[in-house]
Short mmCIF file of C-alpha atoms in Angstrom, two decimals:
data_model
loop_
_atom_site.label_atom_id
_atom_site.label_comp_id
_atom_site.label_asym_id
_atom_site.label_seq_id
_atom_site.Cartn_x
_atom_site.Cartn_y
_atom_site.Cartn_z
CA MET A 26 -16.02 4.17 19.75
CA ASP A 27 -13.64 2.36 20.83
CA LEU A 28 -11.06 4.39 22.04
CA LEU A 29 -8.24 2.03 22.07
CA VAL A 30 -8.54 1.05 17.99
CA LEU A 31 -8.64 4.55 17.78
CA CYS A 32 -5.49 5.46 19.20
CA PRO A 33 -3.86 3.78 16.84
CA VAL A 34 -4.18 5.69 14.45
CA ILE A 35 -4.63 9.67 16.92
CA VAL A 36 -0.93 9.02 18.59
CA PRO A 37 0.51 8.56 15.31
CA LEU A 38 -1.31 11.68 13.99
CA ILE A 39 0.61 13.63 17.12
CA MET A 40 3.49 12.27 16.43
CA PHE A 41 3.61 14.29 13.47
CA PHE A 42 2.49 17.41 14.54
CA VAL A 43 4.53 17.01 16.64
CA THR A 44 7.91 16.48 14.21
CA ILE A 45 6.93 19.34 11.72
CA PHE A 46 8.59 21.53 15.44
CA LEU A 47 11.60 19.83 15.76
CA GLU A 48 15.15 20.88 15.12
CA ARG A 49 17.42 18.34 17.26
CA GLU A 50 18.81 15.36 14.63
CA LYS A 51 19.11 13.71 18.85
CA SER A 52 15.06 14.73 19.04
CA ILE A 53 13.43 13.71 15.55
CA TYR A 54 15.32 10.05 15.99
CA LEU A 55 13.46 10.47 19.78
CA VAL A 56 10.25 10.28 18.33
CA THR A 57 10.54 8.03 15.35
CA ALA A 58 12.04 5.60 17.79
CA ILE A 59 8.91 6.59 20.00
CA SER A 60 6.17 5.87 17.18
CA GLY A 61 7.22 3.14 16.70
CA LEU A 62 6.80 1.76 20.13
CA LEU A 63 4.19 3.73 21.03
CA PHE A 64 1.96 2.23 17.64
CA LEU A 65 3.08 -1.62 19.12
CA LEU A 66 1.74 -0.77 21.83
CA CYS A 67 -1.26 0.49 21.51
CA ALA A 68 -1.86 -2.39 18.85
CA ILE A 69 -1.06 -4.86 21.77
CA LEU A 70 -3.34 -3.29 23.67
CA THR A 71 -6.27 -3.09 20.74
CA LEU A 72 -5.71 -7.50 20.97
CA ALA A 73 -5.27 -7.75 25.18
CA VAL A 74 -7.35 -5.79 26.54
CA PRO A 75 -11.54 -7.52 25.61
CA GLY A 76 -14.20 -5.14 26.93
CA SER A 77 -13.93 -1.35 24.85
CA VAL A 78 -13.68 2.03 26.14
CA ASN A 79 -16.33 4.53 24.40
CA PHE A 80 -15.72 7.07 23.27
CA THR A 81 -17.71 9.51 21.03
CA VAL A 82 -16.24 11.28 17.81
CA PRO A 83 -19.28 13.08 16.15
CA ALA A 84 -19.62 11.90 12.10
CA VAL A 85 -19.46 15.83 11.45
CA ILE A 86 -15.53 15.17 11.92
CA TRP A 87 -14.77 12.84 9.86
CA ARG A 88 -16.48 14.77 7.35
CA ILE A 89 -14.28 17.86 7.57
CA ILE A 90 -11.37 15.96 7.49
CA SER A 91 -11.66 14.63 4.49
CA VAL A 92 -12.04 17.25 3.44
CA ALA A 93 -9.92 18.90 4.43
CA THR A 94 -7.18 16.67 3.55
CA VAL A 95 -8.46 16.71 0.46
CA ILE A 96 -7.83 20.24 0.09
CA VAL A 97 -4.21 20.06 1.40
CA ILE A 98 -3.40 17.48 -1.82
CA PHE A 99 -4.84 20.61 -4.13
CA LEU A 100 -3.19 23.20 -2.71
CA ARG A 101 -0.27 21.10 -2.14
CA SER A 102 -0.91 20.19 -6.04
CA ILE A 103 -1.16 23.39 -6.94
CA LYS A 104 1.81 24.60 -5.65
CA ASP A 105 4.27 21.05 -7.40
CA ARG A 106 2.85 21.73 -9.83
CA GLN A 107 1.15 18.85 -10.36
CA PHE A 108 -1.78 20.04 -12.33
CA ILE A 109 -3.26 16.65 -13.12
CA ILE A 110 -3.40 15.91 -9.69
CA SER A 111 -4.74 19.04 -8.37
CA VAL A 112 -7.62 18.14 -10.83
CA PHE A 113 -7.98 14.85 -9.28
CA ALA A 114 -8.40 16.45 -6.32
CA ALA A 115 -10.89 19.21 -6.88
CA VAL A 116 -13.33 16.89 -8.23
CA GLN A 117 -12.96 14.66 -5.01
CA ALA A 118 -13.43 17.90 -2.88
CA LEU A 119 -16.99 18.28 -4.83
CA ILE A 120 -18.09 14.93 -4.11
CA LEU A 121 -17.32 14.94 -0.28
CA ILE A 122 -18.96 18.30 -0.78
CA LEU A 123 -22.35 17.08 -2.52
CA PHE A 124 -22.96 13.85 -0.37
CA GLU A 125 -20.96 14.03 3.07
CA VAL A 126 -21.09 17.55 3.69
CA ILE A 127 -24.52 18.65 1.55
CA LEU A 128 -26.65 15.21 1.90
CA LEU A 129 -25.25 14.39 5.04
CA PRO A 130 -25.21 10.59 5.04
CA ASP A 131 -25.29 8.00 7.71
CA GLU A 132 -21.99 6.18 8.75
CA PRO A 133 -21.54 3.34 10.75
CA ALA A 134 -21.62 3.36 13.74
CA SER A 135 -18.32 2.22 14.47
CA PHE A 136 -16.57 4.37 11.66
CA LEU A 137 -13.00 2.04 12.95
CA TYR A 138 -13.52 -1.06 14.47
CA LEU A 139 -11.79 -5.04 14.54
CA ASN A 140 -12.20 -8.10 14.41
CA ILE A 141 -9.65 -10.41 15.69
CA LYS A 142 -8.04 -10.70 12.50
CA GLU A 143 -7.70 -7.30 11.69
CA LYS A 144 -5.90 -7.06 15.19
CA TYR A 145 -3.72 -9.53 14.20
CA LEU A 146 -2.54 -8.26 11.23
CA LEU A 147 -2.76 -4.59 13.34
CA LEU A 148 0.12 -6.41 15.32
CA PHE A 149 1.54 -7.70 13.34
CA GLY A 150 2.42 -4.66 10.94
CA ALA A 151 4.09 -2.89 13.98
CA VAL A 152 5.96 -5.88 15.33
CA ILE A 153 7.47 -5.95 11.74
CA VAL A 154 7.75 -1.56 12.44
CA LEU A 155 9.71 -2.07 15.36
CA PHE A 156 11.51 -4.11 13.72
CA PHE A 157 12.75 -2.05 10.94
CA ILE A 158 13.19 0.93 13.10
CA PRO A 159 16.86 0.58 14.61
CA PHE A 160 17.62 -0.45 10.59
CA ILE A 161 16.54 2.71 9.45
CA ILE A 162 17.75 5.15 12.36
CA TYR A 163 21.12 3.14 11.33
CA LEU A 164 21.10 4.69 7.29
CA LEU A 165 19.36 7.67 8.59
CA LYS A 166 22.64 8.66 10.78
CA LYS A 167 24.74 7.53 8.30
CA HIS A 168 23.03 8.36 4.70
CA TYR A 169 21.46 11.64 6.27
CA LYS A 170 23.46 13.44 9.28
CA GLY A 171 23.44 16.90 9.61
CA LEU A 172 20.77 16.97 7.13
CA PRO A 173 17.96 17.73 9.79
CA ASP A 174 15.05 18.66 6.92
CA LYS A 175 15.25 15.31 6.05
CA LEU A 176 15.37 13.99 8.55
CA ARG A 177 11.96 15.13 9.64
CA TYR A 178 10.56 14.32 6.07
CA PHE A 179 10.77 10.98 6.89
CA THR A 180 9.53 10.52 10.40
CA MET A 181 6.65 12.47 9.06
CA GLY A 182 6.26 10.00 6.28
CA PHE A 183 6.74 8.13 9.36
CA ALA A 184 3.95 9.56 11.45
CA LEU A 185 1.63 9.02 8.99
CA LEU A 186 2.50 6.10 7.44
CA LEU A 187 1.30 4.34 10.57
CA SER A 188 -1.79 5.78 11.22
CA SER A 189 -2.97 5.83 7.45
CA PHE A 190 -2.14 2.54 8.39
CA ALA A 191 -3.33 1.62 11.69
CA GLY A 192 -6.68 3.60 9.99
CA LEU A 193 -8.15 1.29 6.08
CA ILE A 194 -6.85 -2.24 8.83
CA SER A 195 -9.80 -0.41 11.19
CA SER A 196 -11.31 1.60 8.99
CA SER A 197 -15.92 1.02 8.30
CA SER A 198 -16.26 2.92 6.79
CA MET A 199 -16.21 3.42 2.64
CA THR A 200 -15.44 7.38 3.30
CA GLY A 201 -13.07 5.95 6.01
CA LEU A 202 -10.87 3.72 3.58
CA PHE A 203 -11.22 7.28 1.03
CA LEU A 204 -9.65 8.98 3.76
CA PHE A 205 -7.07 6.62 5.11
CA TRP A 206 -6.17 5.79 1.58
CA GLN A 207 -5.54 9.33 1.09
CA TRP A 208 -3.10 9.77 4.18
CA GLN A 209 -1.03 6.78 2.80
CA PHE A 210 -1.14 8.69 -0.42
CA ILE A 211 0.69 12.30 1.54
CA SER A 212 2.83 9.66 3.49
CA ALA A 213 4.65 7.97 0.38
CA TYR A 214 4.46 11.53 -1.63
CA ILE A 215 6.47 13.45 2.04
CA PHE A 216 8.99 10.14 1.40
CA LEU A 217 9.00 11.44 -2.61
CA LYS A 218 9.60 14.70 -1.97
CA GLY A 219 12.22 15.20 0.50
CA PHE A 220 14.34 12.85 0.04
CA ARG A 221 14.06 12.73 -4.23
CA ASP A 222 17.53 13.60 -6.01
CA SER A 223 17.74 17.13 -6.66
CA ARG A 224 20.52 16.11 -9.48
CA ASN A 225 16.78 15.03 -11.41
CA GLU A 226 13.50 16.90 -10.81
CA ASN A 227 11.50 14.17 -13.01
CA ASN A 228 13.23 11.85 -11.39
CA ILE A 229 9.18 11.30 -9.27
CA PRO A 230 7.40 8.86 -11.62
CA ARG A 231 4.05 10.59 -11.83
CA THR A 232 2.62 7.87 -14.33
CA VAL A 233 1.58 6.07 -10.96
CA ILE A 234 0.84 8.86 -8.44
CA TYR A 235 -2.36 10.18 -11.50
CA PHE A 236 -3.30 6.36 -11.66
CA GLN A 237 -3.38 6.62 -7.65
CA GLN A 238 -5.46 10.00 -7.85
CA ALA A 239 -7.76 8.56 -10.73
CA ALA A 240 -8.51 5.03 -8.62
CA LEU A 241 -9.17 6.82 -5.93
CA THR A 242 -11.71 9.26 -7.29
CA LEU A 243 -13.42 6.63 -8.60
CA PHE A 244 -13.76 5.01 -5.12
CA LEU A 245 -14.88 6.95 -3.88
CA ALA A 246 -17.51 7.76 -6.65
CA ALA A 247 -18.11 3.79 -6.16
CA GLY A 248 -18.95 4.88 -2.02
CA VAL A 249 -21.60 7.48 -3.58
CA THR A 250 -23.17 3.93 -5.73
CA ALA A 251 -23.02 2.07 -2.53
CA TYR A 252 -24.95 4.26 0.12
CA LYS A 253 -27.37 4.58 -3.04
CA LEU A 254 -27.81 0.81 -3.71
CA THR A 255 -28.18 -0.20 -0.32
CA GLY A 256 -28.26 2.68 2.66
CA SER A 257 -25.19 1.65 4.05
CA LEU A 258 -21.39 3.04 3.85
CA ALA A 259 -20.16 0.14 5.41
CA MET A 260 -19.06 -2.87 4.38
CA ALA A 261 -20.38 -4.55 6.31
CA ASP A 262 -23.22 -4.14 4.91
CA PHE A 263 -22.85 -5.34 1.48
CA ILE A 264 -23.93 -8.71 2.64
CA ASP A 265 -26.70 -9.27 -0.32
CA GLY A 266 -24.10 -7.52 -3.01
CA PHE A 267 -25.20 -4.34 -5.84
CA GLY A 268 -27.27 -6.63 -8.53
CA LYS A 269 -25.71 -6.02 -11.73
CA VAL A 270 -23.24 -3.38 -10.83
CA SER A 271 -21.21 -5.52 -8.27
CA GLU A 272 -18.65 -6.77 -10.14
CA LEU A 273 -17.61 -2.74 -11.56
CA LEU A 274 -17.91 -2.01 -8.67
CA ALA A 275 -15.81 -4.39 -6.80
CA LEU A 276 -13.24 -4.26 -9.85
CA ILE A 277 -13.35 -0.60 -8.96
CA ILE A 278 -12.30 -1.70 -4.63
CA PHE A 279 -9.85 -4.38 -6.27
CA THR A 280 -7.98 -1.64 -8.48
CA SER A 281 -8.02 0.34 -6.01
CA ALA A 282 -6.35 -1.65 -3.14
CA ILE A 283 -3.64 -2.50 -5.63
CA LEU A 284 -2.42 0.58 -7.49
CA MET A 285 -2.85 1.79 -3.38
CA GLY A 286 0.43 -0.76 -2.76
CA MET A 287 1.33 -0.54 -5.49
CA LEU A 288 1.88 -4.26 -6.64
CA ILE A 289 1.81 -3.49 -10.73
CA PRO A 290 4.05 -6.40 -12.01
CA GLU A 291 6.51 -3.85 -13.15
CA ASN A 292 10.10 -3.92 -11.81
CA CYS A 293 8.48 -0.47 -10.10
CA VAL A 294 10.15 -0.15 -6.74
CA HIS A 295 13.35 1.02 -8.41
CA TRP A 296 12.38 4.51 -8.10
CA PHE A 297 10.98 4.06 -4.50
CA ASP A 298 14.49 3.82 -3.46
CA THR A 299 15.54 7.80 -3.87
CA LEU A 300 16.36 8.15 -0.24
CA LYS A 301 19.61 5.77 0.70
CA ILE A 302 17.38 3.58 2.96
CA VAL A 303 16.19 0.28 1.89
CA PRO A 304 15.34 -1.16 5.16
CA GLY A 305 11.87 2.29 5.03
CA THR A 306 11.52 1.27 1.49
CA GLY A 307 11.19 -2.08 2.83
CA LEU A 308 8.75 -1.40 5.41
CA TYR A 309 6.59 0.71 3.37
CA LEU A 310 5.97 -1.82 0.81
CA ILE A 311 5.53 -3.78 2.71
CA ILE A 312 3.08 -2.64 5.23
CA PHE A 313 1.05 -1.15 2.02
CA SER A 314 1.67 -3.83 -0.50
CA LEU A 315 2.19 -6.72 1.74
CA PHE A 316 -0.81 -6.35 4.87
CA ALA A 317 -2.78 -3.17 3.75
CA PRO A 318 -4.15 -3.85 0.14
CA TYR A 319 -4.73 -7.86 2.01
CA GLY A 320 -7.22 -6.50 5.14
CA VAL A 321 -9.03 -3.90 2.51
CA LEU A 322 -10.09 -6.82 0.77
CA LEU A 323 -11.25 -9.13 3.31
CA LYS A 324 -13.24 -6.63 4.38
CA PHE A 325 -14.79 -6.59 1.13
CA ARG A 326 -14.97 -10.73 0.58
CA GLN A 327 -18.91 -11.01 1.30
CA LEU A 328 -19.32 -8.84 -1.66
CA PHE A 329 -16.08 -10.77 -4.07
CA ASN A 330 -18.12 -14.05 -2.66
CA ASN A 331 -21.05 -12.08 -4.59
CA LEU A 332 -19.00 -11.89 -8.17
CA ASP A 333 -19.31 -14.30 -11.32
CA GLY A 334 -16.94 -16.44 -10.87
CA ASN A 335 -15.08 -15.79 -13.99
CA VAL A 336 -14.28 -12.32 -12.53
CA ILE A 337 -12.74 -14.06 -9.29
CA SER A 338 -10.93 -16.24 -11.12
CA LEU A 339 -9.30 -13.35 -13.45
CA MET A 340 -8.35 -11.44 -10.47
CA MET A 341 -6.48 -14.12 -8.80
CA ILE A 342 -4.82 -14.87 -12.27
CA TYR A 343 -3.53 -11.28 -11.46
CA GLY A 344 -2.01 -12.44 -7.86
CA GLY A 345 -0.42 -15.10 -9.70
CA ILE A 346 1.27 -12.81 -11.56
CA LEU A 347 2.44 -10.82 -9.34
CA VAL A 348 3.69 -13.96 -7.56
CA PHE A 349 6.11 -13.98 -10.58
CA SER A 350 6.71 -11.23 -11.58
CA GLY A 351 7.65 -10.38 -8.42
CA ALA A 352 10.23 -13.81 -8.10
CA TYR A 353 11.00 -12.75 -11.70
CA PHE A 354 12.69 -9.32 -10.97
CA ALA A 355 14.65 -10.49 -7.60
CA LEU A 356 16.06 -13.17 -9.12
CA LEU A 357 16.79 -10.91 -12.82
CA PHE A 358 18.02 -8.25 -9.98
CA TYR A 359 20.15 -10.74 -6.51
CA ARG A 360 22.75 -8.43 -6.76
CA ASN A 361 20.89 -5.56 -5.65
CA ARG A 362 20.33 -4.32 -3.06
CA HIS A 363 16.61 -3.48 -4.12
CA SER A 364 16.03 -6.97 -4.83
CA ILE A 365 14.48 -8.56 -1.23
CA LEU A 366 11.37 -5.64 -2.12
CA SER A 367 11.33 -7.32 -5.19
CA LEU A 368 10.32 -10.32 -3.34
CA ILE A 369 7.75 -8.73 -1.07
CA MET A 370 5.82 -7.99 -4.35
CA SER A 371 5.67 -11.32 -5.02
CA ILE A 372 4.85 -12.32 -1.22
CA SER A 373 1.99 -9.52 -1.59
CA GLY A 374 0.68 -11.24 -4.71
CA LEU A 375 -0.39 -14.49 -2.94
CA ALA A 376 -1.61 -12.57 -0.25
CA VAL A 377 -3.90 -10.89 -3.17
CA ALA A 378 -5.04 -14.39 -5.07
CA THR A 379 -5.82 -16.24 -1.07
CA ALA A 380 -7.87 -12.55 0.19
CA PHE A 381 -10.87 -14.20 -2.11
CA LYS A 382 -11.04 -17.42 -0.65
CA ASN A 383 -12.80 -17.97 2.73
CA ILE A 384 -10.45 -21.41 2.84
CA PRO A 385 -7.17 -20.13 5.15
CA SER A 386 -4.68 -22.83 3.24
CA HIS A 387 -2.99 -21.46 0.96
CA VAL A 388 -1.85 -23.79 -1.80
CA ARG A 389 -5.69 -25.22 -1.88
CA PHE A 390 -7.19 -21.83 -2.99
CA LEU A 391 -5.78 -22.71 -6.47
CA SER A 392 -7.43 -26.08 -7.18
CA ASP A 393 -10.23 -24.73 -9.16
CA ASN A 394 -7.49 -21.89 -11.36
CA PRO A 395 -5.14 -24.07 -12.88
CA ILE A 396 -3.46 -20.66 -14.55
CA PRO A 397 -2.53 -19.29 -11.31
CA LEU A 398 -1.26 -22.40 -9.58
CA LEU A 399 1.37 -22.63 -12.67
CA LEU A 400 2.53 -19.06 -11.79
CA VAL A 401 2.65 -18.90 -8.29
CA ILE A 402 4.50 -22.91 -8.51
CA ALA A 403 7.12 -20.45 -11.77
CA GLY A 404 7.06 -18.08 -8.83
CA ILE A 405 8.33 -20.53 -5.74
CA VAL A 406 11.14 -21.77 -8.44
CA LEU A 407 12.51 -18.68 -9.48
CA THR A 408 12.61 -17.51 -5.78
CA VAL A 409 14.29 -20.67 -4.28
CA ALA A 410 16.84 -19.28 -6.71
CA TYR A 411 16.99 -16.31 -6.13
CA ILE A 412 17.62 -17.67 -2.41
CA ILE A 413 20.82 -19.77 -4.28
CA LEU A 414 22.51 -16.86 -5.98
CA TRP A 415 21.76 -14.66 -3.01
CA ILE A 416 23.49 -16.68 -0.74
CA SER A 417 26.68 -17.78 -2.61
CA THR A 418 27.22 -13.31 -3.40
CA ILE A 419 27.37 -12.93 0.10
CA PHE A 420 30.54 -15.76 0.93
CA THR A 421 31.63 -14.83 -2.72
CA HIS A 422 31.84 -11.49 -2.61
CA THR A 423 32.93 -9.19 -0.13
CA GLY A 424 32.45 -5.85 -1.18
CA ASN A 425 28.81 -3.35 -0.65
CA THR A 426 26.03 -5.14 -3.79
CA THR A 427 25.02 -2.42 -6.64
CA ASP A 428 22.48 -0.69 -8.16
CA THR A 429 21.79 -2.69 -11.20
CA SER A 430 22.78 -5.86 -12.07
CA ASP A 431 23.85 -7.07 -15.80
CA GLU A 432 23.95 -10.80 -15.64
CA HIS A 433 20.43 -12.22 -16.50
CA PRO A 434 20.45 -15.71 -14.55
CA VAL A 435 17.24 -16.73 -14.96
CA ASN A 436 18.79 -17.83 -18.46
CA TYR A 437 21.04 -20.41 -16.17
CA ILE A 438 18.23 -21.91 -15.58
CA LEU A 439 16.67 -21.96 -19.33
CA PRO A 440 18.68 -22.84 -21.51
CA PHE A 441 16.89 -20.65 -24.01
CA ASN A 442 16.32 -16.50 -24.29
CA ILE A 443 12.90 -15.50 -23.16
CA ASN A 444 11.38 -12.47 -22.81
CA PHE A 445 10.07 -12.47 -19.62
CA ARG A 446 8.73 -8.43 -19.11
CA LEU A 447 7.50 -8.41 -22.02
CA ILE A 448 4.92 -11.62 -20.93
CA ILE A 449 4.75 -10.13 -17.65
CA LYS A 450 3.67 -6.18 -19.29
CA ILE A 451 1.25 -8.11 -21.84
CA GLY A 452 0.29 -10.91 -19.78
CA TYR A 453 -1.48 -7.94 -16.77
CA ILE A 454 -2.10 -5.48 -19.06
CA THR A 455 -4.37 -7.96 -20.84
CA THR A 456 -5.58 -9.46 -17.45
CA ALA A 457 -6.96 -6.20 -17.33
CA ALA A 458 -8.68 -6.02 -19.84
CA ILE A 459 -10.61 -9.15 -20.46
CA THR A 460 -11.93 -8.14 -16.38
CA LEU A 461 -13.14 -4.75 -17.37
CA GLY A 462 -14.64 -6.86 -20.38
CA VAL A 463 -15.98 -9.14 -18.60
CA SER A 464 -17.13 -7.02 -15.39
CA LEU A 465 -18.86 -4.31 -17.93
CA SER A 466 -20.26 -7.69 -19.79
CA CYS A 467 -22.37 -8.68 -16.43
CA LEU A 468 -23.99 -5.37 -16.03
CA LYS A 469 -26.23 -6.57 -18.92
#
């Protein structure tokens, strides 16, 4: 394994464990800044150094880490009385023990590997991370000065976020994707656990967390199925597809990427920002709602190329719904400090849709899919309207932006009222159901 590829995963993980023992606020701020700087340095080295430095990591190490991660989630969910999550974690542990430990499948020779596109994705993410750090530290000092426990929670989640992002981008194994997605889950859980409102213990939407663990359980089972059908856990070996089950496995992969990226086309980003750090939330959503899903889906492009055209079209329609809904909610709450986060979802939808095409153009990829094309055009129109209203708000309102907005600027654009919220819900539920139905029909 290339040591340079391993560094972006290991270095933030080391900072994660260092943070556990920190007590002084200045030390926590320093570790946060150092983590981002080292992460960028590692990303630059992976791109700049043409050769590789081989470093052997036995496959058994990754198996132990995977099982240990699931056990940690299981124990923590029991402690927090999240019993549904504990059930999923128990099933995952059973699958890992029976499959990874007893059967000992061959892992890819390079458990972590970066091609040129993935190197650029890692570098872009690292640059964004470093850009966000000054704003994050400023708001941490503003809102949580004198609260080292909360600061420690943030830096721990931040370091694990970096490690899991690097792992998702560089993993060449189905098991690796599952492992680093679980680290992503733990990172988000640390944020939500550390910064939730103590006056409302139920402000964490458990439904999303349940869906995430359910998707990861299915993804782990899909990895076992992939190995049985192809004799490999490496995505690079999925060239010929899996016969009749290709569409169903692809749907599980697609759904896992969507749910782990929280790409649910409804205004769900508000609940994630329980901490008063919008840049922190924006950073998380950019990394795991834009770069990570796009990078993961690109790994399976050879599999997707073999799918039924109707399945791919439905997945692209889903991406179009994300573009439209993200732009719609950004415009609807244009005076809200969260509105930019909805716009991130809109951009993520475009990335998700383009992942299924070989052509690099973000315009021609929709030529054969008129429905997502119309959704994307509508999303662009709403985005332009959002930018205009957002800029006008800056010049006409001297006060801070609010958390809520009773205005409905969409109604100013259209001469009649339309319940877009209901349409969006019906649209994405219907699309998901039809995609599942078409995928199952391919099994016949």
